[in-house]
Amino acid sequence: IWTKAKTEAQKAFLAAKVMAKDLATTHQVDAAVRFLGTVPESTTDVAAAVDMKSFNEECGVGVVITAEDVTTGVAAELAKMDVKQLAANWAKSQGLVLGGVRKAALSLKWADPNDVKAELEKQVPSLVAGIEVVDEKKAKKDKAAAAAPAAAAKSAAAPSKVATPVENYKSLLSGSNTSYTRICDLAEHVGKEVVIHGWAHRVRQQSRLTFVVLRDGSGYVQCVIDGALPQPLFRETSMAIRGTIKKEPKAAVELQIGYEISVSDYGIIGPSDGQIENVVTPEASLDKILDARHIAIRGTNASSVLRIRNSMLRAFREHFWSKNTIEVTPPTLVQTQCEGGSTLFGFQYYDEPAYLTQSSQLYLETALPAVGDVFCILPSYRAEKSKTKRHLAEYTHVEAEYFDIDYEELLSRIEDLIVGVTHQVIKECGDLIKFLNPAQMVSTDMDPKNPDSWKFTPKKPFRRLKYADAIKFCNEHNIVNPETEKAFEYGEDISDKPEREMVGMMGECVLMTEFPPEMKSFYMEKGQTNKAITESVDVLMPGVGEIVGGSMRMWDYKELMEAYTKEGLDAETYYWYTEQRKYGSTPHGGFGLGLERLLVWMLDLDSVKEACLYPVSYTHLRAHETPEHLVCRLLLEKKKKKKKNLLVKTSKK
């Protein structure tokens, strides 16, 4: 509810339904979230705005599915089926039968799929016992052998175009096709025979034709197989295809290219189980999708995000390299804090306490005298127990430090970076961005790879907003502090929700500057003429809020030592950082940017969890935990203990 519901009013409404046990399963909650998708976000009284009768029917309110109900429902549905056909389908794929039963039986709509599967495994074997299942493959061979003379005569008159399956898919690489052609390069081979390989993204059968949309990581193309298939072909089957490429504008739907392959031969590399259709369904909850993330990333949306992410990482590096900025790789296991002890992940490094890094900034500063301007793109970790759509426990941190610059130059470099990277990603992946975020196009008829075609394309200079003016703006526009439910006072943090509301009203990229020292980290330089403010900046984007935090750094030795004392930090632990101020210090500054938040802003994603391969957050680590983590978690859950210092407790167990 917290991650999917759009407004606080909707969250409260759904939470009340769960507490009242009207919504008892994740299927019902997901259905309720979809139902509320039509309710205007400005609605404060959701209960009054919703047709409760329709809500109850659509969301299964009050529906309780017992084990007896599942047994009866499965039996009733199986009784409607032709027993011979059931036997044949069961032999082909149990998942096929499961999917058919769940779709046909309204009484099983809210049942757990695993319960339905278990019941099918109990009932079907006894129903099909003794029924001989015809080996369709053998029968077709026998039929083909009997019809061979007539077929040979027909073949002599007109060569057959029926696609032929081969036993060894590698045999397709022969003659002029000695290597696979990438789908993104097919336009160069119109009218020619090509061999491609990949995964069946979608499969659709129509009479004697089978339409397979194949993907290979570089694109999607429709392939047409003529003739009956000797065995079922399920989505995600890996296969190689040989055929002739032709132009077909009607095939250009979603991300498919406007070409089509008429298949002459194909070979199966690795078959896919029919239960693939039940792994991730439209009704699946967010937790279910994250648990099946290894399958979900194969989808059109998720794979498009990963490709855009790749382009963005390359754009960042190319921008830095074009400015003679050197990439370095600081350690991520550290013994010092950078952003405050409350968000540190601690662990035992042999016999000493250590932490997962919050930022590589301090190490980057030490590299300035060695190689000049530097940057890194590495994971950073924050132990914030936050369930919002904007927070990850592990995220990709783009950080840079520049020497001998002033505050205004730092702000200008941040603007240049964001504008330059955005332009580059649009030029490379505009078609993918259009697929994911079409509402941001100025016009859908415009070229998606032209930065001018997009409403969100940032332009210099960004709007400048001092922290004091931000407080004033919030109070003038009735944006209250959610913690006090009162107007903001100077020195209070403008948290996520009011920050997004504020920048949403402004509708443009914002540089919020000059925060009070007590709100920022110990190393930030104070104002040149006003020591009551810091030379700091947060970059805010509409829809997501803060994506960049930066500042000028203290470069005076005495001032830094005083900052250690004020923060209660042991200066000796930071000796390597402090000595930068003793041996040739210069004015310098830098910033850190959260890659996932920038992707959320550009692609209008629902959560930062969608912007990375395997998200690690306060609520989710299970999708990719090791067996050791699994054992540890189960032991801790069994004993009802909190999951703290997971790695340490794992090693002890």
XYZ file of C-alpha atoms in Angstrom:
653
model
C 0.000 0.000 0.000
C 2.753 2.405 0.987
C 4.615 2.016 -2.293
C 1.668 1.658 -4.685
C -1.118 3.975 -3.453
C -0.883 7.455 -4.955
C -2.045 9.661 -2.069
C -2.126 9.700 1.712
C -5.939 9.523 1.595
C -5.810 6.368 -0.533
C -3.195 4.826 1.771
C -5.384 5.477 4.796
C -8.466 4.069 3.045
C -6.684 0.867 1.979
C -4.969 0.432 5.340
C -8.356 0.614 7.062
C -9.697 -2.063 4.704
C -6.750 -4.323 5.532
C -7.104 -3.765 9.279
C -10.818 -4.578 9.001
C -9.829 -7.761 7.091
C -11.927 -6.729 4.105
C -8.777 -7.119 2.037
C -7.056 -10.290 3.185
C -4.592 -11.159 0.417
C -2.048 -9.401 -1.770
C -4.233 -10.205 -4.800
C -7.092 -8.252 -3.231
C -4.854 -5.330 -2.217
C -3.406 -5.063 -5.725
C -6.912 -5.120 -7.191
C -7.919 -2.335 -4.784
C -4.901 -0.217 -5.760
C -5.849 -0.585 -9.436
C -9.480 0.279 -8.649
C -8.407 3.510 -6.914
C -6.303 4.463 -9.927
C -9.399 6.167 -11.383
C -10.004 8.265 -8.256
C -8.655 11.845 -8.629
C -5.539 12.415 -6.526
C -7.126 15.555 -5.074
C -9.811 13.433 -3.361
C -9.504 13.602 0.432
C -12.517 11.449 1.345
C -11.917 8.309 -0.682
C -14.707 6.313 0.967
C -17.297 8.897 -0.093
C -15.934 9.081 -3.658
C -15.887 5.327 -4.291
C -18.842 3.178 -5.343
C -18.431 0.647 -2.540
C -20.572 -2.007 -4.226
C -18.339 -1.971 -7.306
C -15.235 -1.792 -5.109
C -16.292 -4.862 -3.127
C -17.057 -6.850 -6.290
C -13.869 -5.871 -8.112
C -11.621 -6.470 -5.107
C -13.180 -9.611 -3.664
C -14.081 -7.941 -0.372
C -15.479 -10.498 2.027
C -14.459 -13.375 -0.209
C -12.798 -16.141 1.785
C -11.432 -19.078 -0.184
C -11.131 -22.206 1.915
C -9.292 -25.402 1.024
C -12.691 -26.991 0.419
C -13.595 -24.177 -2.001
C -10.416 -24.801 -3.985
C -11.125 -28.534 -4.113
C -14.726 -27.980 -5.261
C -13.809 -25.245 -7.757
C -11.054 -27.290 -9.382
C -13.294 -30.368 -9.574
C -16.114 -28.373 -11.174
C -13.797 -26.890 -13.793
C -12.152 -30.216 -14.609
C -15.611 -31.771 -15.054
C -16.278 -29.355 -17.930
C -13.188 -30.465 -19.847
C -12.850 -33.199 -22.418
C -10.885 -35.916 -20.613
C -8.752 -36.821 -23.629
C -7.869 -33.189 -24.237
C -7.125 -32.768 -20.529
C -4.793 -35.764 -20.654
C -3.010 -34.354 -23.704
C -2.661 -30.869 -22.159
C -1.485 -32.287 -18.840
C 1.180 -34.314 -20.635
C 2.314 -31.239 -22.581
C 2.376 -28.703 -19.733
C 0.813 -28.676 -16.281
C 1.198 -24.900 -16.282
C -1.076 -24.705 -19.311
C -3.843 -26.490 -17.393
C -3.297 -24.334 -14.311
C -3.585 -21.133 -16.324
C -6.752 -22.334 -18.039
C -8.468 -23.339 -14.804
C -7.656 -20.065 -13.048
C -8.924 -17.984 -15.952
C -12.139 -19.960 -16.434
C -13.200 -20.449 -12.817
C -14.479 -17.235 -11.237
C -14.665 -19.046 -7.892
C -10.880 -19.436 -7.980
C -10.084 -15.833 -8.875
C -8.957 -14.994 -5.350
C -7.399 -18.380 -4.557
C -3.663 -18.810 -4.046
C -2.187 -20.164 -7.338
C -0.039 -22.612 -5.358
C -3.163 -24.057 -3.706
C -4.851 -24.478 -7.090
C -1.736 -26.144 -8.509
C -1.545 -28.559 -5.573
C -5.212 -29.485 -6.020
C -4.735 -30.102 -9.741
C -1.832 -32.420 -8.948
C -4.181 -34.394 -6.685
C -7.197 -34.602 -9.006
C -5.903 -34.752 -12.578
C -3.831 -37.983 -12.430
C -6.869 -40.058 -11.372
C -9.053 -38.472 -14.078
C -6.610 -39.194 -16.907
C -5.455 -42.594 -15.666
C -5.713 -45.239 -18.387
C -6.199 -42.690 -21.158
C -3.642 -43.152 -23.875
C -2.035 -39.887 -24.842
C -1.237 -39.857 -28.518
C 2.347 -38.945 -29.284
C 1.553 -36.103 -31.640
C 5.112 -35.892 -32.855
C 5.132 -39.592 -33.862
C 1.646 -39.370 -35.339
C 2.671 -36.436 -37.509
C 5.761 -38.294 -38.667
C 3.643 -41.342 -39.603
C 1.154 -39.134 -41.396
C 3.945 -37.332 -43.204
C 5.485 -40.658 -44.270
C 2.151 -41.874 -45.646
C 1.689 -38.667 -47.582
C 5.285 -38.545 -48.801
C 4.614 -39.519 -52.452
C 1.922 -36.858 -52.869
C 4.010 -34.293 -51.027
C 7.001 -35.036 -53.231
C 4.917 -34.487 -56.348
C 3.552 -31.236 -54.968
C 7.034 -30.128 -53.963
C 8.277 -30.714 -57.478
C 5.601 -28.401 -58.813
C 5.994 -25.663 -56.119
C 8.647 -25.659 -53.351
C 7.162 -25.730 -49.801
C 7.418 -22.652 -47.580
C 6.583 -24.513 -44.356
C 9.169 -23.811 -41.633
C 11.293 -26.798 -40.670
C 12.559 -27.416 -37.127
C 16.151 -28.689 -36.845
C 17.664 -30.843 -34.108
C 20.929 -28.897 -33.824
C 20.307 -25.147 -33.907
C 23.985 -24.484 -34.737
C 23.448 -26.158 -38.115
C 21.509 -23.032 -39.165
C 24.840 -21.217 -39.418
C 25.946 -22.373 -42.846
C 26.570 -21.076 -46.343
C 26.633 -17.286 -46.427
C 25.379 -17.072 -42.806
C 28.386 -17.938 -40.669
C 27.407 -15.687 -37.765
C 24.237 -14.391 -36.126
C 22.813 -11.033 -37.219
C 21.756 -8.670 -34.447
C 18.147 -7.538 -34.591
C 19.194 -3.879 -34.513
C 21.132 -4.490 -37.781
C 18.356 -6.295 -39.702
C 17.377 -3.180 -41.683
C 20.655 -3.539 -43.589
C 19.670 -7.022 -44.862
C 16.209 -6.534 -46.399
C 15.458 -9.258 -48.949
C 18.316 -11.433 -47.716
C 18.412 -14.590 -45.645
C 19.645 -14.066 -42.077
C 20.122 -16.122 -38.921
C 19.197 -14.596 -35.571
C 18.997 -15.970 -32.045
C 17.392 -14.853 -28.810
C 14.323 -15.409 -26.643
C 10.644 -15.694 -27.528
C 9.322 -12.450 -26.050
C 5.760 -13.136 -27.163
C 4.141 -16.097 -28.902
C 0.800 -15.964 -30.724
C -0.801 -18.707 -32.787
C -3.282 -18.079 -35.579
C -4.529 -21.002 -37.643
C -1.413 -22.567 -39.216
C 0.765 -19.545 -38.514
C 2.783 -18.880 -35.369
C 3.961 -15.340 -34.675
C 7.037 -15.123 -32.469
C 8.435 -11.783 -31.309
C 12.110 -12.530 -30.746
C 14.433 -10.364 -28.659
C 18.213 -10.538 -28.478
C 19.044 -7.566 -26.260
C 19.498 -5.202 -29.202
C 15.851 -5.111 -30.268
C 12.625 -6.971 -31.051
C 11.475 -8.450 -34.373
C 8.385 -10.375 -35.443
C 9.030 -13.816 -36.966
C 6.338 -15.762 -38.835
C 6.486 -19.577 -38.732
C 4.293 -21.297 -41.322
C 3.003 -24.763 -40.488
C 1.967 -26.653 -37.372
C 4.574 -26.804 -34.617
C 5.667 -30.286 -33.528
C 5.586 -29.204 -29.866
C 4.213 -26.275 -27.834
C 6.322 -23.123 -27.983
C 6.169 -21.085 -24.779
C 7.292 -17.568 -24.036
C 10.991 -17.233 -23.035
C 12.060 -20.243 -25.108
C 15.555 -19.540 -26.411
C 15.837 -20.296 -30.110
C 17.698 -19.666 -33.353
C 15.828 -18.719 -36.528
C 16.803 -18.642 -40.200
C 14.633 -16.743 -42.616
C 14.232 -13.865 -45.043
C 13.871 -10.324 -43.768
C 11.286 -8.050 -45.358
C 9.889 -4.614 -44.582
C 6.572 -4.711 -42.687
C 5.435 -1.340 -41.231
C 2.496 -2.998 -39.410
C 4.966 -4.946 -37.269
C 6.309 -1.727 -35.723
C 4.348 -1.850 -32.457
C 5.831 -0.919 -29.077
C 9.579 -1.382 -29.583
C 9.432 -3.862 -32.468
C 11.194 -2.821 -35.670
C 9.124 -2.350 -38.841
C 10.432 -5.537 -40.390
C 9.397 -9.181 -40.365
C 11.236 -12.471 -40.816
C 9.602 -15.207 -42.861
C 11.014 -18.293 -41.144
C 12.405 -21.161 -43.206
C 14.135 -23.115 -40.411
C 14.410 -22.809 -36.652
C 16.001 -24.656 -33.766
C 15.286 -24.679 -30.042
C 18.282 -23.770 -27.886
C 16.547 -24.118 -24.536
C 12.808 -24.809 -24.034
C 10.694 -22.809 -21.581
C 8.200 -24.308 -19.146
C 4.554 -23.383 -19.660
C 4.378 -22.152 -16.057
C 6.241 -19.026 -17.167
C 2.803 -17.394 -17.503
C 2.229 -17.785 -13.762
C 5.579 -16.442 -12.525
C 4.717 -12.740 -12.890
C 1.062 -11.930 -13.546
C -0.789 -8.592 -13.881
C -2.217 -9.195 -10.391
C 1.219 -9.741 -8.794
C 2.110 -7.600 -5.786
C 5.289 -5.521 -5.660
C 6.918 -8.039 -3.300
C 6.095 -10.879 -5.689
C 7.537 -8.947 -8.614
C 10.717 -8.212 -6.670
C 11.025 -11.858 -5.606
C 10.769 -12.782 -9.293
C 12.973 -9.895 -10.404
C 15.214 -12.303 -12.337
C 12.234 -12.998 -14.612
C 10.611 -9.549 -14.445
C 13.707 -7.843 -15.934
C 13.044 -9.714 -19.178
C 9.917 -7.609 -19.704
C 9.831 -4.749 -22.194
C 9.692 -2.028 -19.529
C 12.348 -3.377 -17.175
C 14.821 -4.253 -19.935
C 14.332 -0.795 -21.486
C 15.205 0.811 -18.148
C 18.397 -1.260 -17.947
C 19.430 -0.217 -21.450
C 18.797 3.454 -20.697
C 20.727 3.075 -17.449
C 23.678 1.708 -19.432
C 23.530 4.707 -21.772
C 23.373 7.094 -18.809
C 26.418 5.556 -17.120
C 28.363 5.881 -20.366
C 27.187 9.495 -20.791
C 28.423 10.402 -17.297
C 31.840 8.917 -17.946
C 32.164 10.533 -21.372
C 31.190 13.918 -19.926
C 33.815 13.684 -17.185
C 36.487 12.420 -19.565
C 35.749 15.273 -21.990
C 36.538 17.676 -19.109
C 39.840 15.900 -18.296
C 38.366 14.487 -15.090
C 40.048 11.264 -13.961
C 38.092 8.220 -12.750
C 39.299 6.587 -9.534
C 37.880 3.730 -7.444
C 37.918 4.410 -3.684
C 37.183 1.597 -1.197
C 33.614 0.934 -0.096
C 34.626 -0.718 3.216
C 35.638 2.153 5.490
C 36.271 3.111 9.113
C 35.005 6.692 8.967
C 31.627 8.335 8.519
C 30.849 10.954 5.907
C 27.164 11.825 6.253
C 26.384 11.067 9.913
C 26.501 7.977 12.096
C 22.746 7.296 12.124
C 22.768 6.016 8.523
C 25.858 3.776 8.728
C 25.820 0.043 8.032
C 28.245 -1.396 10.576
C 30.055 -4.726 10.540
C 33.087 -6.361 12.109
C 36.195 -6.184 9.925
C 38.259 -8.940 11.514
C 38.750 -7.492 15.033
C 37.849 -3.869 14.237
C 34.561 -2.047 13.629
C 33.993 -0.895 10.040
C 31.218 0.423 7.804
C 29.837 0.305 4.299
C 30.615 3.684 2.756
C 28.010 6.457 2.689
C 30.045 8.375 0.137
C 33.464 8.274 -1.544
C 33.838 12.040 -1.245
C 36.580 12.134 1.393
C 38.745 9.758 -0.628
C 38.138 11.740 -3.808
C 39.418 14.861 -2.056
C 42.700 13.099 -1.278
C 43.164 12.287 -4.986
C 42.934 15.931 -6.108
C 46.629 16.763 -5.490
C 47.641 13.547 -7.278
C 45.667 13.657 -10.537
C 43.580 16.847 -10.477
C 39.800 16.789 -10.936
C 38.400 13.327 -10.139
C 35.183 11.339 -10.201
C 33.893 7.870 -9.311
C 30.744 5.846 -10.002
C 30.369 3.315 -7.198
C 27.767 1.918 -4.771
C 27.025 3.872 -1.600
C 24.979 2.652 1.353
C 22.508 4.368 3.676
C 20.951 2.572 6.657
C 17.760 4.639 6.554
C 14.654 2.694 7.550
C 12.654 4.387 4.845
C 9.939 2.728 2.773
C 9.459 5.587 0.328
C 9.731 5.304 -3.430
C 12.896 7.442 -3.326
C 15.140 5.401 -1.032
C 17.449 2.433 -1.510
C 19.842 0.933 1.009
C 22.374 0.504 -1.822
C 22.440 2.909 -4.745
C 24.745 3.999 -7.558
C 26.542 7.185 -6.529
C 28.047 9.485 -9.170
C 30.545 11.706 -7.323
C 33.095 14.311 -8.408
C 35.568 16.718 -6.797
C 37.179 19.778 -8.416
C 40.180 21.756 -7.174
C 40.771 25.496 -7.197
C 37.195 26.510 -8.011
C 34.676 28.799 -6.323
C 31.049 28.276 -5.355
C 29.523 29.701 -8.550
C 31.789 27.578 -10.723
C 30.726 24.468 -8.799
C 27.046 25.250 -9.428
C 27.752 25.846 -13.111
C 29.572 22.512 -13.463
C 26.651 20.653 -11.892
C 24.274 22.295 -14.382
C 26.569 21.427 -17.295
C 26.730 17.795 -16.190
C 22.962 17.303 -15.864
C 22.175 19.094 -19.132
C 24.935 17.302 -21.044
C 24.088 13.831 -19.774
C 20.352 14.298 -20.376
C 20.971 15.411 -23.963
C 23.292 12.481 -24.639
C 20.876 9.874 -23.248
C 18.003 11.311 -25.307
C 20.116 11.177 -28.476
C 20.985 7.519 -27.848
C 17.769 6.166 -26.284
C 15.003 8.604 -27.194
C 12.858 5.789 -28.612
C 13.051 3.856 -25.337
C 12.282 6.987 -23.297
C 9.255 7.639 -25.521
C 8.024 4.097 -24.851
C 8.312 4.551 -21.070
C 7.366 8.226 -20.705
C 5.386 9.385 -23.776
C 3.540 12.115 -21.842
C 6.734 14.193 -21.659
C 7.053 14.540 -25.433
C 6.186 17.971 -26.827
C 4.462 16.102 -29.665
C 4.451 12.368 -30.430
C 5.154 13.237 -34.089
C 8.539 14.738 -33.211
C 11.863 12.898 -33.304
C 12.298 11.282 -29.844
C 16.091 11.431 -30.237
C 16.072 15.230 -30.448
C 16.397 16.883 -26.979
C 14.081 19.688 -28.153
C 11.260 17.125 -28.485
C 11.016 16.704 -24.701
C 9.282 18.870 -22.121
C 11.638 17.810 -19.310
C 14.900 18.656 -21.127
C 16.770 20.920 -18.644
C 18.217 24.233 -19.729
C 20.796 26.477 -18.073
C 20.598 28.374 -15.854
C 18.574 26.397 -13.322
C 16.359 28.306 -10.941
C 18.319 29.459 -7.851
C 16.513 29.225 -4.507
C 18.155 29.997 -1.183
C 17.117 27.810 1.746
C 15.626 30.844 3.540
C 13.549 31.641 0.448
C 12.419 28.003 0.226
C 11.062 28.239 3.788
C 9.257 31.414 2.807
C 7.839 29.807 -0.366
C 6.470 26.820 1.565
C 4.776 29.029 4.153
C 3.288 31.311 1.500
C 1.851 28.318 -0.390
C 0.471 26.462 2.650
C 3.047 23.662 2.469
C 3.346 22.616 6.108
C 5.971 20.657 8.008
C 4.519 17.096 8.179
C 6.265 16.435 11.503
C 4.791 19.443 13.320
C 1.795 20.038 11.021
C 2.674 23.709 11.307
C 4.391 26.282 9.131
C 8.116 25.731 8.601
C 10.608 27.571 10.761
C 14.138 28.507 9.743
C 16.498 25.624 10.571
C 13.930 22.863 9.979
C 14.526 20.266 7.281
C 12.178 20.428 4.310
C 11.555 16.673 4.054
C 10.680 14.570 1.013
C 6.982 15.247 0.576
C 6.946 19.057 1.053
C 10.141 19.293 -1.008
C 8.495 17.502 -3.952
C 5.346 19.591 -3.540
C 7.390 22.782 -3.624
C 9.427 21.900 -6.709
C 6.290 20.545 -8.373
C 4.708 23.990 -8.088
C 7.818 25.552 -9.600
C 7.848 23.025 -12.451
C 11.555 23.275 -13.239
C 15.010 22.196 -12.083
C 15.984 24.010 -8.888
C 19.328 24.678 -7.190
C 18.506 25.114 -3.486
C 21.482 26.815 -1.838
C 22.952 28.330 1.334
C 21.746 25.922 4.022
C 22.528 26.656 7.705
C 25.696 24.854 8.969
C 23.770 22.831 11.566
C 21.761 21.159 8.777
C 24.781 20.011 6.794
C 27.879 17.833 7.214
C 30.915 18.978 9.182
C 33.203 19.417 6.146
C 31.102 22.006 4.270
C 32.616 25.458 3.766
C 30.827 28.422 5.312
C 29.888 31.511 3.330
C 32.685 33.922 2.483
C 30.818 36.926 3.894
C 28.125 35.219 5.974
C 29.284 32.452 8.324
C 25.648 31.650 9.210
C 25.212 29.799 5.924
C 27.168 27.150 4.002
C 28.245 27.123 0.381
C 26.057 24.088 -0.226
C 23.532 22.999 -2.847
C 20.761 20.456 -3.403
C 19.510 19.937 -6.958
C 15.745 19.325 -6.978
C 13.795 17.845 -9.897
C 10.011 17.876 -10.421
C 8.391 14.611 -9.418
C 11.334 13.189 -7.486
C 12.879 15.957 -5.369
C 16.565 15.906 -4.471
C 18.927 14.124 -6.882
C 22.198 15.943 -6.087
C 23.876 17.134 -2.912
C 27.085 19.160 -3.043
C 29.164 21.906 -1.496
C 32.472 23.653 -1.288
C 34.711 21.842 1.213
C 36.556 23.268 4.208
C 40.159 23.708 3.168
C 41.580 25.492 6.205
C 43.340 23.172 8.711
C 42.300 25.054 11.853
C 38.670 25.362 10.774
C 38.467 21.631 10.027
C 39.935 20.702 13.440
C 37.280 22.869 15.110
C 34.576 21.093 13.060
C 35.819 17.693 14.328
C 35.550 18.884 17.916
C 32.067 20.308 17.401
C 30.822 17.037 15.861
C 32.502 14.893 18.516
C 34.677 13.140 15.932
C 38.127 11.702 16.594
C 40.485 13.769 14.452
C 43.084 11.012 14.610
C 40.766 8.664 12.662
C 40.631 11.250 9.875
C 44.368 11.989 9.867
C 44.672 11.160 6.155
C 41.870 13.604 5.350
C 43.157 16.331 7.665
C 46.687 16.244 6.251
C 45.330 17.388 2.889
C 44.958 20.774 4.625
C 48.594 20.724 5.846
C 50.369 19.988 2.587
C 49.285 22.332 -0.176
C 45.547 22.844 0.320
C 43.370 24.657 -2.239
C 39.734 25.775 -2.386
C 37.759 22.811 -3.730
C 34.244 21.462 -3.999
C 32.198 18.590 -5.303
C 28.900 16.750 -5.313
C 27.159 13.369 -5.307
C 24.307 12.375 -7.630
C 21.918 9.435 -7.194
C 21.719 7.672 -10.554
C 18.453 5.868 -9.765
C 16.651 9.096 -8.850
C 17.770 10.719 -12.103
C 16.306 7.750 -13.990
C 13.032 8.012 -12.040
C 12.784 11.674 -13.058
C 13.582 11.062 -16.728
C 11.439 7.932 -17.196
C 8.568 8.736 -14.787
C 9.152 5.483 -12.908
C 7.033 4.605 -9.914
C 10.002 3.853 -7.652
C 13.809 3.830 -7.535
C 13.474 0.049 -7.185
C 12.618 -0.046 -10.893
C 15.793 1.832 -11.822
C 18.355 -0.822 -10.866
C 19.037 -4.474 -11.616
C 18.341 -5.902 -8.134
C 17.111 -3.284 -5.639
C 18.356 -3.423 -2.065
C 16.068 -1.471 0.242
C 14.871 -1.453 3.849
C 12.020 -3.772 2.889
C 13.698 -5.990 0.303
C 16.874 -8.029 0.090
C 15.408 -11.482 -0.509
C 15.407 -11.503 -4.294
C 19.136 -12.075 -4.366
C 20.180 -13.228 -0.905
C 22.777 -15.967 -0.580
C 22.003 -19.308 1.094
C 23.864 -18.038 4.178
C 21.652 -14.941 4.299
C 18.572 -17.140 3.884
C 19.514 -19.390 6.818
C 20.270 -16.367 8.974
C 16.991 -14.651 8.071
C 14.873 -17.713 8.777
C 16.548 -18.219 12.156
C 16.024 -14.588 13.072
C 12.399 -14.611 11.963
C 11.773 -17.781 13.885
C 13.107 -16.184 17.043
C 11.295 -12.930 16.219
C 14.469 -10.898 16.446
C 15.204 -7.768 14.508
C 17.358 -8.158 11.403
C 20.399 -6.126 12.454
C 23.992 -6.553 11.279
C 22.921 -9.318 8.895
C 26.407 -10.223 7.696
C 27.846 -10.400 11.219
C 25.069 -12.649 12.491
C 25.388 -14.857 9.429
C 29.071 -15.471 10.094
C 28.345 -16.296 13.739
C 25.647 -18.785 12.812
